[in-house]
Amino acid sequence: MIKEEEVYKIGKLGKAHGVKGEIQLQFDDDVFDRVEAEYLILRLDGIMVPFFMEEYRFKSDEVALVKFEGIDTQERARQLTGTEVFFPRELADGDESDELSYAQLVGFTLVNDADSKEVGTIAFIDEQTMNIMFEMENGTLIPASEELITDIDTENKKITVDIPQGILDL
């Protein structure tokens, strides 16, 4: 069984494309193209299920058209619309690029550089505006600016951040 901490969210399935089972994948992280991956993981009824890809092609910088094995009709593809898509962390760790995507940081523990105290666990990363924010499990928002990040320990899943004074008091 695939556990939530073994994967991270890379996008969501959009509408069906054509009549042969292709579906739009709206992605935040194109790791599935950079790393040799045969499958993506979909959350169906709360369970993480691997879906093997027959093929995919990019429609834009944020949308790919994906054909999954066993999904051969528009109706079957339509049933997956809105489903969250995840990628295995262990495959992403093999990514040759040294850059981590923001999506890979979900689940990491945030540590305040000033006092070395744990702030909490990153639940979500808001990239909707110019000011990217780490949203903690307790709802606290911390700026995710590269200038404020002093260390990323991928082995222990910890990020040390120079949190501006007063942010934690809000």
PDB file of C-alpha atoms in Angstrom, residues 19-24 38 51-57 64-73:
ATOM      1  CA  VAL A  19     -12.270   9.674 -27.470  1.00  0.00           C
ATOM      2  CA  LYS A  20      -9.410   7.229 -26.824  1.00  0.00           C
ATOM      3  CA  GLY A  21      -8.919   7.841 -23.100  1.00  0.00           C
ATOM      4  CA  GLU A  22      -6.430  10.710 -23.025  1.00  0.00           C
ATOM      5  CA  ILE A  23      -6.835  13.133 -20.139  1.00  0.00           C
ATOM      6  CA  GLN A  24      -5.333  16.517 -19.300  1.00  0.00           C
ATOM      7  CA  GLU A  38       6.426   4.487 -15.734  1.00  0.00           C
ATOM      8  CA  PHE A  51      -1.607   4.269 -12.878  1.00  0.00           C
ATOM      9  CA  PHE A  52       0.855   3.260 -15.574  1.00  0.00           C
ATOM     10  CA  MET A  53       1.333   5.692 -18.443  1.00  0.00           C
ATOM     11  CA  GLU A  54       1.218   4.438 -22.021  1.00  0.00           C
ATOM     12  CA  GLU A  55       2.303   7.834 -23.309  1.00  0.00           C
ATOM     13  CA  TYR A  56       2.093  11.552 -22.674  1.00  0.00           C
ATOM     14  CA  ARG A  57       2.742  14.742 -24.571  1.00  0.00           C
ATOM     15  CA  ALA A  64       0.206  17.429 -20.488  1.00  0.00           C
ATOM     16  CA  LEU A  65      -2.097  14.985 -22.255  1.00  0.00           C
ATOM     17  CA  VAL A  66      -1.692  11.582 -20.611  1.00  0.00           C
ATOM     18  CA  LYS A  67      -2.869   8.162 -21.764  1.00  0.00           C
ATOM     19  CA  PHE A  68      -3.046   5.642 -18.890  1.00  0.00           C
ATOM     20  CA  GLU A  69      -3.106   1.884 -19.404  1.00  0.00           C
ATOM     21  CA  GLY A  70      -6.643   0.505 -19.153  1.00  0.00           C
ATOM     22  CA  ILE A  71      -8.286   3.887 -19.738  1.00  0.00           C
ATOM     23  CA  ASP A  72      -9.417   3.491 -23.349  1.00  0.00           C
ATOM     24  CA  THR A  73     -12.574   5.569 -23.645  1.00  0.00           C
TER      25      THR A  73
END
